[in-house]
Amino acid sequence: MKGRLVALVGPEQVELHEYDLPEIPPGAALLKVRRANVCGSDLHIWHFLSVAFRDIVMGHEFVAEVAELGEGLTTDSAGQPLKVGDRVAAVYYHTCLKCAACGRGDFSMCSNAVASMGAPPTSPPHFTGAFATHYFLSPGQFFYKVPDEVSDAAVAGANCGLAQMMFSLDKVGVRRGTNVVIQGAGGLGLYAAAVANRSGANVIVVEREPVRIAAARLFGAHHIVDMSELTTVEERTQRILDLTKGIGADAIIEVTGRSEAFAEAIEYARVGASIASVGNLNVGEKFELKFAPAWITRKQLRIVGVLRYDPWYLRDAIQFLADNGDRFPFDALTDRVFTMDEVIEALELSESRIVSRAAIIPV
Ligand SMILES: [Zn+2]
Ligand SMILES: [Zn+2]
């Protein structure tokens, strides 16, 4: 039997390739992709801006079903029994359990994280990305069963955005009573708002676009700092002081991908605050230092960069969707569905922001 996949062959150049489905060794599994999302980092990769991901199969944010289980693989990574046809979500990166980071328990920092997803489509097992009919789950790769009450549309983003936001909120200590500022209400910001809301935090979202502001309210924002009304950093900072009894934010999550947002987070921060830098991924981007580094010292700030997440956060993300599916409209995050033959259109419309979240359903 053959399967198809979307291979990235050059900047903004993708091709549909067809390969025999791989042999499944012990401990591995063959998954049938049910739905994959176009994530912001897929656009970054599509433009050839990522050095690690060039000659690859595109896509990493997805839900699938078990097509074939390798010998010895009888449960998911939480010990739940598994059979062919079960829906699962997989951690998209590799944890080798052998490198220095894995040895410390810092699984999100595994130095071999890209071992499988950075593999070229031409070499077996070929199916190492999610824009494909099938996906090869490596032995040892973390993955979790998806309960029936969680839809494909809701869970497709769990293994990237939602798990990463749950990890980020933990990293900056968001809990009951925390004044948390979320910069940007794209997919990541909405997930962050929903999780922070359920943690009992006071959720403040900074955003400019009316559609995103409306979405932020649906996803648990208590307060909006509207950048179209408050046009200067000073005005926005004052608003955040007003919303936090004059103290400033305890925690800030930057998910805009704009370097100036990082500088602005330092303004919002109270003394001793924590800032998670998540959205800025482009190492080529220039950053004009608008603040004196002394402010980091004087404000005693804790700044943490977050890339990926520890694998078990995916288990918690799926549980969060099961528990809160009727509270937040996770299904409605996707505004358009494409086939595999329409991948270029899906990427282009996502890039131009005509579509805010595209999903690909392989046929
Ligand atoms: Zn992603
Ligand atoms: Zn490792």
CSV table of C-alpha atoms and ligand atoms in Angstrom, one decimal:
chain,number,residue,atom,x,y,z
A,1,MET,CA,0.0,0.0,0.0
A,2,LYS,CA,1.1,3.5,-0.7
A,3,GLY,CA,0.6,6.8,1.1
A,4,ARG,CA,1.1,10.4,0.0
A,5,LEU,CA,2.9,13.3,1.7
A,6,VAL,CA,3.8,17.0,1.3
A,7,ALA,CA,7.5,17.4,0.7
A,8,LEU,CA,9.2,20.8,1.1
A,9,VAL,CA,11.7,21.0,-1.7
A,10,GLY,CA,12.7,24.7,-1.8
A,11,PRO,CA,11.6,28.1,-0.5
A,12,GLU,CA,7.8,28.2,-0.9
A,13,GLN,CA,8.1,25.0,-3.0
A,14,VAL,CA,6.2,21.9,-2.0
A,15,GLU,CA,5.6,18.7,-3.9
A,16,LEU,CA,3.2,15.7,-3.4
A,17,HIS,CA,5.3,12.5,-3.1
A,18,GLU,CA,4.0,9.0,-3.0
A,19,TYR,CA,5.8,6.2,-1.2
A,20,ASP,CA,5.2,2.6,0.0
A,21,LEU,CA,4.0,2.6,3.6
A,22,PRO,CA,6.9,1.7,5.9
A,23,GLU,CA,7.5,-1.6,7.7
A,24,ILE,CA,6.6,-1.1,11.3
A,25,PRO,CA,9.3,-2.3,13.7
A,26,PRO,CA,8.7,-3.3,17.4
A,27,GLY,CA,7.5,-0.4,19.5
A,28,ALA,CA,6.6,1.8,16.6
A,29,ALA,CA,3.2,2.5,15.0
A,30,LEU,CA,1.7,3.5,11.7
A,31,LEU,CA,-0.8,6.3,12.1
A,32,LYS,CA,-3.4,7.5,9.6
A,33,VAL,CA,-3.6,11.3,9.8
A,34,ARG,CA,-7.1,12.5,10.3
A,35,ARG,CA,-6.5,16.3,10.4
A,36,ALA,CA,-3.4,18.6,10.5
A,37,ASN,CA,-3.3,22.3,11.2
A,38,VAL,CA,-1.2,24.9,9.5
A,39,CYS,CA,0.8,26.5,12.4
A,40,GLY,CA,2.8,29.7,12.4
A,41,SER,CA,6.0,27.8,12.4
A,42,ASP,CA,4.9,25.8,9.3
A,43,LEU,CA,4.9,29.2,7.5
A,44,HIS,CA,8.4,30.0,8.8
A,45,ILE,CA,9.6,26.6,7.6
A,46,TRP,CA,7.9,27.0,4.2
A,47,HIS,CA,9.9,30.1,3.6
A,48,PHE,CA,13.1,28.1,4.3
A,49,LEU,CA,13.8,30.3,7.3
A,50,SER,CA,14.5,27.3,9.6
A,51,VAL,CA,17.9,25.8,9.1
A,52,ALA,CA,16.9,22.5,10.8
A,53,PHE,CA,13.8,22.0,8.7
A,54,ARG,CA,14.4,22.2,4.9
A,55,ASP,CA,14.3,18.9,3.1
A,56,ILE,CA,11.4,17.6,5.2
A,57,VAL,CA,7.8,16.4,5.2
A,58,MET,CA,5.7,19.4,6.3
A,59,GLY,CA,3.3,19.6,9.2
A,60,HIS,CA,3.5,18.8,12.9
A,61,GLU,CA,0.2,19.8,14.5
A,62,PHE,CA,-2.3,16.9,14.1
A,63,VAL,CA,-4.6,14.2,15.2
A,64,ALA,CA,-4.4,10.6,13.8
A,65,GLU,CA,-5.7,7.1,14.3
A,66,VAL,CA,-3.8,3.9,14.8
A,67,ALA,CA,-3.5,2.0,11.6
A,68,GLU,CA,-0.9,-0.6,12.7
A,69,LEU,CA,0.8,-1.3,16.0
A,70,GLY,CA,4.4,-2.6,16.1
A,71,GLU,CA,5.2,-5.6,18.2
A,72,GLY,CA,5.1,-4.9,21.9
A,73,LEU,CA,3.2,-1.6,21.6
A,74,THR,CA,0.0,-2.2,23.5
A,75,THR,CA,-0.6,1.1,25.4
A,76,ASP,CA,-0.2,4.8,24.9
A,77,SER,CA,2.4,6.8,26.9
A,78,ALA,CA,-0.1,7.1,29.8
A,79,GLY,CA,-0.6,3.3,30.0
A,80,GLN,CA,-4.0,3.3,28.4
A,81,PRO,CA,-4.7,0.1,26.3
A,82,LEU,CA,-4.5,0.7,22.6
A,83,LYS,CA,-6.1,-0.9,19.5
A,84,VAL,CA,-6.2,-0.2,15.7
A,85,GLY,CA,-8.6,2.6,15.0
A,86,ASP,CA,-8.1,4.5,18.3
A,87,ARG,CA,-7.6,8.2,17.8
A,88,VAL,CA,-4.3,9.5,19.2
A,89,ALA,CA,-2.3,12.8,19.4
A,90,ALA,CA,1.5,12.5,19.3
A,91,VAL,CA,4.2,14.7,20.7
A,92,TYR,CA,5.7,16.0,17.4
A,93,TYR,CA,9.3,16.0,18.4
A,94,HIS,CA,11.7,13.3,19.5
A,95,THR,CA,13.0,12.7,23.1
A,96,CYS,CA,16.1,10.5,22.9
A,97,LEU,CA,16.3,9.9,26.6
A,98,LYS,CA,20.1,9.8,26.2
A,99,CYS,CA,21.3,13.4,25.7
A,100,ALA,CA,22.4,15.7,28.6
A,101,ALA,CA,19.0,17.5,28.5
A,102,CYS,CA,17.0,14.3,28.7
A,103,GLY,CA,19.3,13.1,31.4
A,104,ARG,CA,18.4,16.2,33.5
A,105,GLY,CA,14.7,15.6,32.8
A,106,ASP,CA,14.5,18.6,30.5
A,107,PHE,CA,12.7,16.7,27.8
A,108,SER,CA,11.6,19.8,25.9
A,109,MET,CA,15.2,20.6,25.4
A,110,CYS,CA,16.3,17.3,24.0
A,111,SER,CA,19.3,17.9,21.7
A,112,ASN,CA,18.0,15.2,19.3
A,113,ALA,CA,14.4,16.7,19.2
A,114,VAL,CA,14.4,17.2,15.5
A,115,ALA,CA,15.9,13.7,14.7
A,116,SER,CA,12.7,12.4,13.1
A,117,MET,CA,10.9,15.5,11.9
A,118,GLY,CA,14.1,16.8,10.3
A,119,ALA,CA,14.5,13.7,8.2
A,120,PRO,CA,14.2,13.9,4.4
A,121,PRO,CA,11.0,12.5,2.8
A,122,THR,CA,13.0,10.5,0.3
A,123,SER,CA,14.5,8.2,3.0
A,124,PRO,CA,12.5,5.6,4.9
A,125,PRO,CA,10.3,5.7,6.9
A,126,HIS,CA,9.3,8.7,4.7
A,127,PHE,CA,6.2,9.6,6.8
A,128,THR,CA,7.8,11.9,9.4
A,129,GLY,CA,5.4,14.9,9.0
A,130,ALA,CA,1.7,15.5,9.4
A,131,PHE,CA,0.8,16.9,6.0
A,132,ALA,CA,0.5,13.4,4.8
A,133,THR,CA,-1.9,10.5,4.6
A,134,HIS,CA,0.2,8.6,7.2
A,135,TYR,CA,2.6,9.2,10.0
A,136,PHE,CA,5.4,7.0,11.4
A,137,LEU,CA,5.4,7.0,15.2
A,138,SER,CA,8.9,6.2,16.3
A,139,PRO,CA,9.6,3.8,19.1
A,140,GLY,CA,9.7,5.8,22.3
A,141,GLN,CA,7.8,8.8,20.9
A,142,PHE,CA,5.2,10.1,23.4
A,143,PHE,CA,1.6,9.9,22.3
A,144,TYR,CA,-1.8,9.8,24.0
A,145,LYS,CA,-5.2,8.4,23.2
A,146,VAL,CA,-7.9,11.0,22.5
A,147,PRO,CA,-11.3,10.5,24.4
A,148,ASP,CA,-14.4,10.3,22.3
A,149,GLU,CA,-15.9,13.6,23.6
A,150,VAL,CA,-12.9,15.6,22.1
A,151,SER,CA,-13.4,16.3,18.4
A,152,ASP,CA,-10.7,16.2,15.8
A,153,ALA,CA,-11.0,19.9,15.2
A,154,ALA,CA,-10.5,20.7,18.9
A,155,VAL,CA,-7.6,18.3,19.5
A,156,ALA,CA,-5.6,18.9,16.3
A,157,GLY,CA,-3.9,21.9,17.9
A,158,ALA,CA,-3.2,20.2,21.2
A,159,ASN,CA,0.3,18.8,20.4
A,160,CYS,CA,1.7,22.2,19.6
A,161,GLY,CA,-0.1,25.3,20.7
A,162,LEU,CA,-2.2,24.1,23.7
A,163,ALA,CA,0.5,21.9,25.3
A,164,GLN,CA,3.1,24.7,24.8
A,165,MET,CA,0.8,27.3,26.4
A,166,MET,CA,0.1,25.0,29.4
A,167,PHE,CA,3.9,24.5,29.8
A,168,SER,CA,4.6,28.3,29.4
A,169,LEU,CA,1.9,29.2,32.0
A,170,ASP,CA,3.5,26.8,34.5
A,171,LYS,CA,7.0,28.2,33.7
A,172,VAL,CA,5.9,31.7,34.7
A,173,GLY,CA,3.9,30.5,37.7
A,174,VAL,CA,0.3,31.3,36.6
A,175,ARG,CA,-2.1,30.2,39.3
A,176,ARG,CA,-5.2,31.5,41.3
A,177,GLY,CA,-5.0,35.3,41.6
A,178,THR,CA,-2.0,35.8,39.2
A,179,ASN,CA,-2.3,39.0,37.0
A,180,VAL,CA,-1.2,37.6,33.7
A,181,VAL,CA,-0.8,39.6,30.5
A,182,ILE,CA,-1.0,37.7,27.2
A,183,GLN,CA,0.4,39.7,24.3
A,184,GLY,CA,-1.4,38.6,21.1
A,185,ALA,CA,-4.7,36.7,20.7
A,186,GLY,CA,-3.8,34.4,17.8
A,187,GLY,CA,-4.2,30.7,18.4
A,188,LEU,CA,-1.5,30.5,21.1
A,189,GLY,CA,-2.9,33.6,22.9
A,190,LEU,CA,-6.4,32.1,22.9
A,191,TYR,CA,-5.2,28.8,24.3
A,192,ALA,CA,-3.2,30.7,27.0
A,193,ALA,CA,-6.2,32.8,27.9
A,194,ALA,CA,-8.5,29.7,28.3
A,195,VAL,CA,-5.9,27.8,30.4
A,196,ALA,CA,-5.1,30.9,32.6
A,197,ASN,CA,-8.8,31.6,33.1
A,198,ARG,CA,-9.4,28.0,34.4
A,199,SER,CA,-6.4,28.4,36.7
A,200,GLY,CA,-8.2,31.3,38.4
A,201,ALA,CA,-5.8,34.0,37.1
A,202,ASN,CA,-6.9,37.5,36.2
A,203,VAL,CA,-6.5,37.4,32.4
A,204,ILE,CA,-5.5,40.5,30.5
A,205,VAL,CA,-5.1,40.3,26.7
A,206,VAL,CA,-3.3,42.9,24.6
A,207,GLU,CA,-4.4,42.9,21.0
A,208,ARG,CA,-5.3,45.2,18.1
A,209,GLU,CA,-7.5,43.2,15.7
A,210,PRO,CA,-11.3,43.4,16.4
A,211,VAL,CA,-11.8,39.7,15.3
A,212,ARG,CA,-9.1,38.5,17.7
A,213,ILE,CA,-10.4,40.7,20.5
A,214,ALA,CA,-13.8,39.2,20.1
A,215,ALA,CA,-12.2,35.7,20.2
A,216,ALA,CA,-10.2,36.5,23.3
A,217,ARG,CA,-13.4,37.4,25.2
A,218,LEU,CA,-14.8,34.0,24.2
A,219,PHE,CA,-11.6,32.3,25.4
A,220,GLY,CA,-11.6,33.6,28.9
A,221,ALA,CA,-10.0,37.1,28.8
A,222,HIS,CA,-11.3,39.2,31.7
A,223,HIS,CA,-9.8,42.5,30.3
A,224,ILE,CA,-8.7,43.6,26.9
A,225,VAL,CA,-6.0,46.2,26.3
A,226,ASP,CA,-7.0,47.4,22.8
A,227,MET,CA,-3.9,48.6,20.9
A,228,SER,CA,-6.1,50.5,18.4
A,229,GLU,CA,-7.4,52.7,21.2
A,230,LEU,CA,-4.3,52.8,23.4
A,231,THR,CA,-1.8,53.6,20.7
A,232,THR,CA,1.4,54.1,22.8
A,233,VAL,CA,3.4,51.9,25.1
A,234,GLU,CA,2.8,54.4,27.9
A,235,GLU,CA,-1.0,54.3,27.6
A,236,ARG,CA,-1.0,50.5,27.5
A,237,THR,CA,1.3,50.3,30.5
A,238,GLN,CA,-0.9,52.7,32.5
A,239,ARG,CA,-3.9,50.6,31.6
A,240,ILE,CA,-2.2,47.4,32.9
A,241,LEU,CA,-1.3,49.3,36.1
A,242,ASP,CA,-4.9,50.3,36.5
A,243,LEU,CA,-6.0,46.7,36.1
A,244,THR,CA,-3.5,45.4,38.7
A,245,LYS,CA,-4.1,47.9,41.5
A,246,GLY,CA,-1.0,49.9,40.4
A,247,ILE,CA,1.3,46.9,40.8
A,248,GLY,CA,1.9,45.7,37.3
A,249,ALA,CA,1.7,42.2,35.8
A,250,ASP,CA,2.9,39.2,37.7
A,251,ALA,CA,3.4,37.2,34.5
A,252,ILE,CA,3.6,38.0,30.9
A,253,ILE,CA,3.3,35.6,27.9
A,254,GLU,CA,4.6,37.0,24.6
A,255,VAL,CA,3.0,35.2,21.7
A,256,THR,CA,3.0,37.9,19.0
A,257,GLY,CA,6.3,37.1,17.2
A,258,ARG,CA,7.2,40.8,17.3
A,259,SER,CA,10.4,41.8,18.9
A,260,GLU,CA,9.0,45.1,20.2
A,261,ALA,CA,6.4,43.2,22.2
A,262,PHE,CA,9.3,41.7,24.2
A,263,ALA,CA,10.5,45.2,25.2
A,264,GLU,CA,6.9,46.2,26.0
A,265,ALA,CA,6.5,43.2,28.3
A,266,ILE,CA,9.3,44.6,30.5
A,267,GLU,CA,7.3,47.8,30.9
A,268,TYR,CA,4.2,45.8,32.0
A,269,ALA,CA,6.1,43.7,34.5
A,270,ARG,CA,5.9,44.3,38.2
A,271,VAL,CA,9.0,44.0,40.4
A,272,GLY,CA,9.9,40.2,40.5
A,273,ALA,CA,7.6,39.4,37.5
A,274,SER,CA,8.2,36.5,35.1
A,275,ILE,CA,8.1,36.8,31.3
A,276,ALA,CA,7.8,33.9,28.9
A,277,SER,CA,9.2,34.7,25.4
A,278,VAL,CA,7.4,32.3,23.0
A,279,GLY,CA,6.4,34.0,19.8
A,280,ASN,CA,9.7,35.4,18.6
A,281,LEU,CA,11.3,32.6,16.5
A,282,ASN,CA,13.1,34.5,13.7
A,283,VAL,CA,16.8,34.8,14.6
A,284,GLY,CA,17.3,37.1,11.7
A,285,GLU,CA,15.0,39.7,13.1
A,286,LYS,CA,16.7,42.9,14.4
A,287,PHE,CA,15.9,44.0,17.9
A,288,GLU,CA,16.3,47.7,18.8
A,289,LEU,CA,17.0,47.7,22.5
A,290,LYS,CA,14.5,50.2,23.8
A,291,PHE,CA,15.0,49.5,27.4
A,292,ALA,CA,18.1,49.6,29.5
A,293,PRO,CA,19.2,46.0,30.6
A,294,ALA,CA,19.3,47.6,34.1
A,295,TRP,CA,15.6,47.4,34.2
A,296,ILE,CA,15.8,43.6,34.2
A,297,THR,CA,18.1,43.9,37.2
A,298,ARG,CA,16.2,46.6,39.0
A,299,LYS,CA,12.9,44.9,38.4
A,300,GLN,CA,14.4,41.6,39.3
A,301,LEU,CA,12.8,40.0,36.3
A,302,ARG,CA,12.8,36.3,35.4
A,303,ILE,CA,12.8,35.8,31.6
A,304,VAL,CA,12.2,32.4,30.2
A,305,GLY,CA,12.2,31.3,26.6
A,306,VAL,CA,9.8,28.5,25.8
A,307,LEU,CA,10.3,26.2,22.8
A,308,ARG,CA,8.2,23.0,22.7
A,309,TYR,CA,7.0,21.5,26.1
A,310,ASP,CA,7.6,18.5,28.3
A,311,PRO,CA,5.8,15.5,26.6
A,312,TRP,CA,3.3,14.9,29.4
A,313,TYR,CA,1.8,18.3,28.9
A,314,LEU,CA,0.2,16.9,25.8
A,315,ARG,CA,-1.7,14.4,28.1
A,316,ASP,CA,-2.8,17.4,30.2
A,317,ALA,CA,-3.8,19.4,27.1
A,318,ILE,CA,-6.1,16.6,25.9
A,319,GLN,CA,-7.6,16.3,29.4
A,320,PHE,CA,-8.1,20.1,29.4
A,321,LEU,CA,-10.1,19.8,26.2
A,322,ALA,CA,-12.2,17.0,27.6
A,323,ASP,CA,-12.9,19.0,30.7
A,324,ASN,CA,-13.5,22.4,29.0
A,325,GLY,CA,-14.9,21.6,25.6
A,326,ASP,CA,-18.3,23.1,26.4
A,327,ARG,CA,-16.8,26.2,28.0
A,328,PHE,CA,-14.6,27.5,25.2
A,329,PRO,CA,-15.3,27.1,21.4
A,330,PHE,CA,-12.2,25.1,20.5
A,331,ASP,CA,-13.9,23.6,17.4
A,332,ALA,CA,-14.4,27.0,16.0
A,333,LEU,CA,-10.6,27.9,15.9
A,334,THR,CA,-10.4,26.4,12.4
A,335,ASP,CA,-12.0,28.6,9.8
A,336,ARG,CA,-11.2,26.6,6.7
A,337,VAL,CA,-10.5,23.0,5.7
A,338,PHE,CA,-8.3,22.0,2.7
A,339,THR,CA,-7.3,18.8,1.0
A,340,MET,CA,-3.7,17.7,0.5
A,341,ASP,CA,-3.8,18.9,-3.1
A,342,GLU,CA,-4.7,22.4,-1.8
A,343,VAL,CA,-1.8,22.7,0.6
A,344,ILE,CA,-0.2,25.6,-1.3
A,345,GLU,CA,-3.5,27.5,-1.1
A,346,ALA,CA,-3.7,26.7,2.6
A,347,LEU,CA,-0.2,28.1,3.2
A,348,GLU,CA,-0.8,31.2,1.1
A,349,LEU,CA,-4.1,32.1,2.7
A,350,SER,CA,-2.6,31.5,6.2
A,351,GLU,CA,0.3,33.7,5.3
A,352,SER,CA,-1.9,36.6,4.2
A,353,ARG,CA,-4.1,36.0,7.3
A,354,ILE,CA,-7.2,35.6,5.1
A,355,VAL,CA,-7.5,32.3,6.9
A,356,SER,CA,-6.6,32.4,10.6
A,357,ARG,CA,-6.3,28.7,11.1
A,358,ALA,CA,-6.3,26.3,8.2
A,359,ALA,CA,-6.7,22.5,8.6
A,360,ILE,CA,-5.7,19.9,6.1
A,361,ILE,CA,-7.7,16.7,5.9
A,362,PRO,CA,-5.7,14.2,3.8
A,363,VAL,CA,-7.7,12.2,1.3
B,1,ZN,ZN,3.0,24.4,15.7
B,2,ZN,ZN,17.5,13.9,24.4
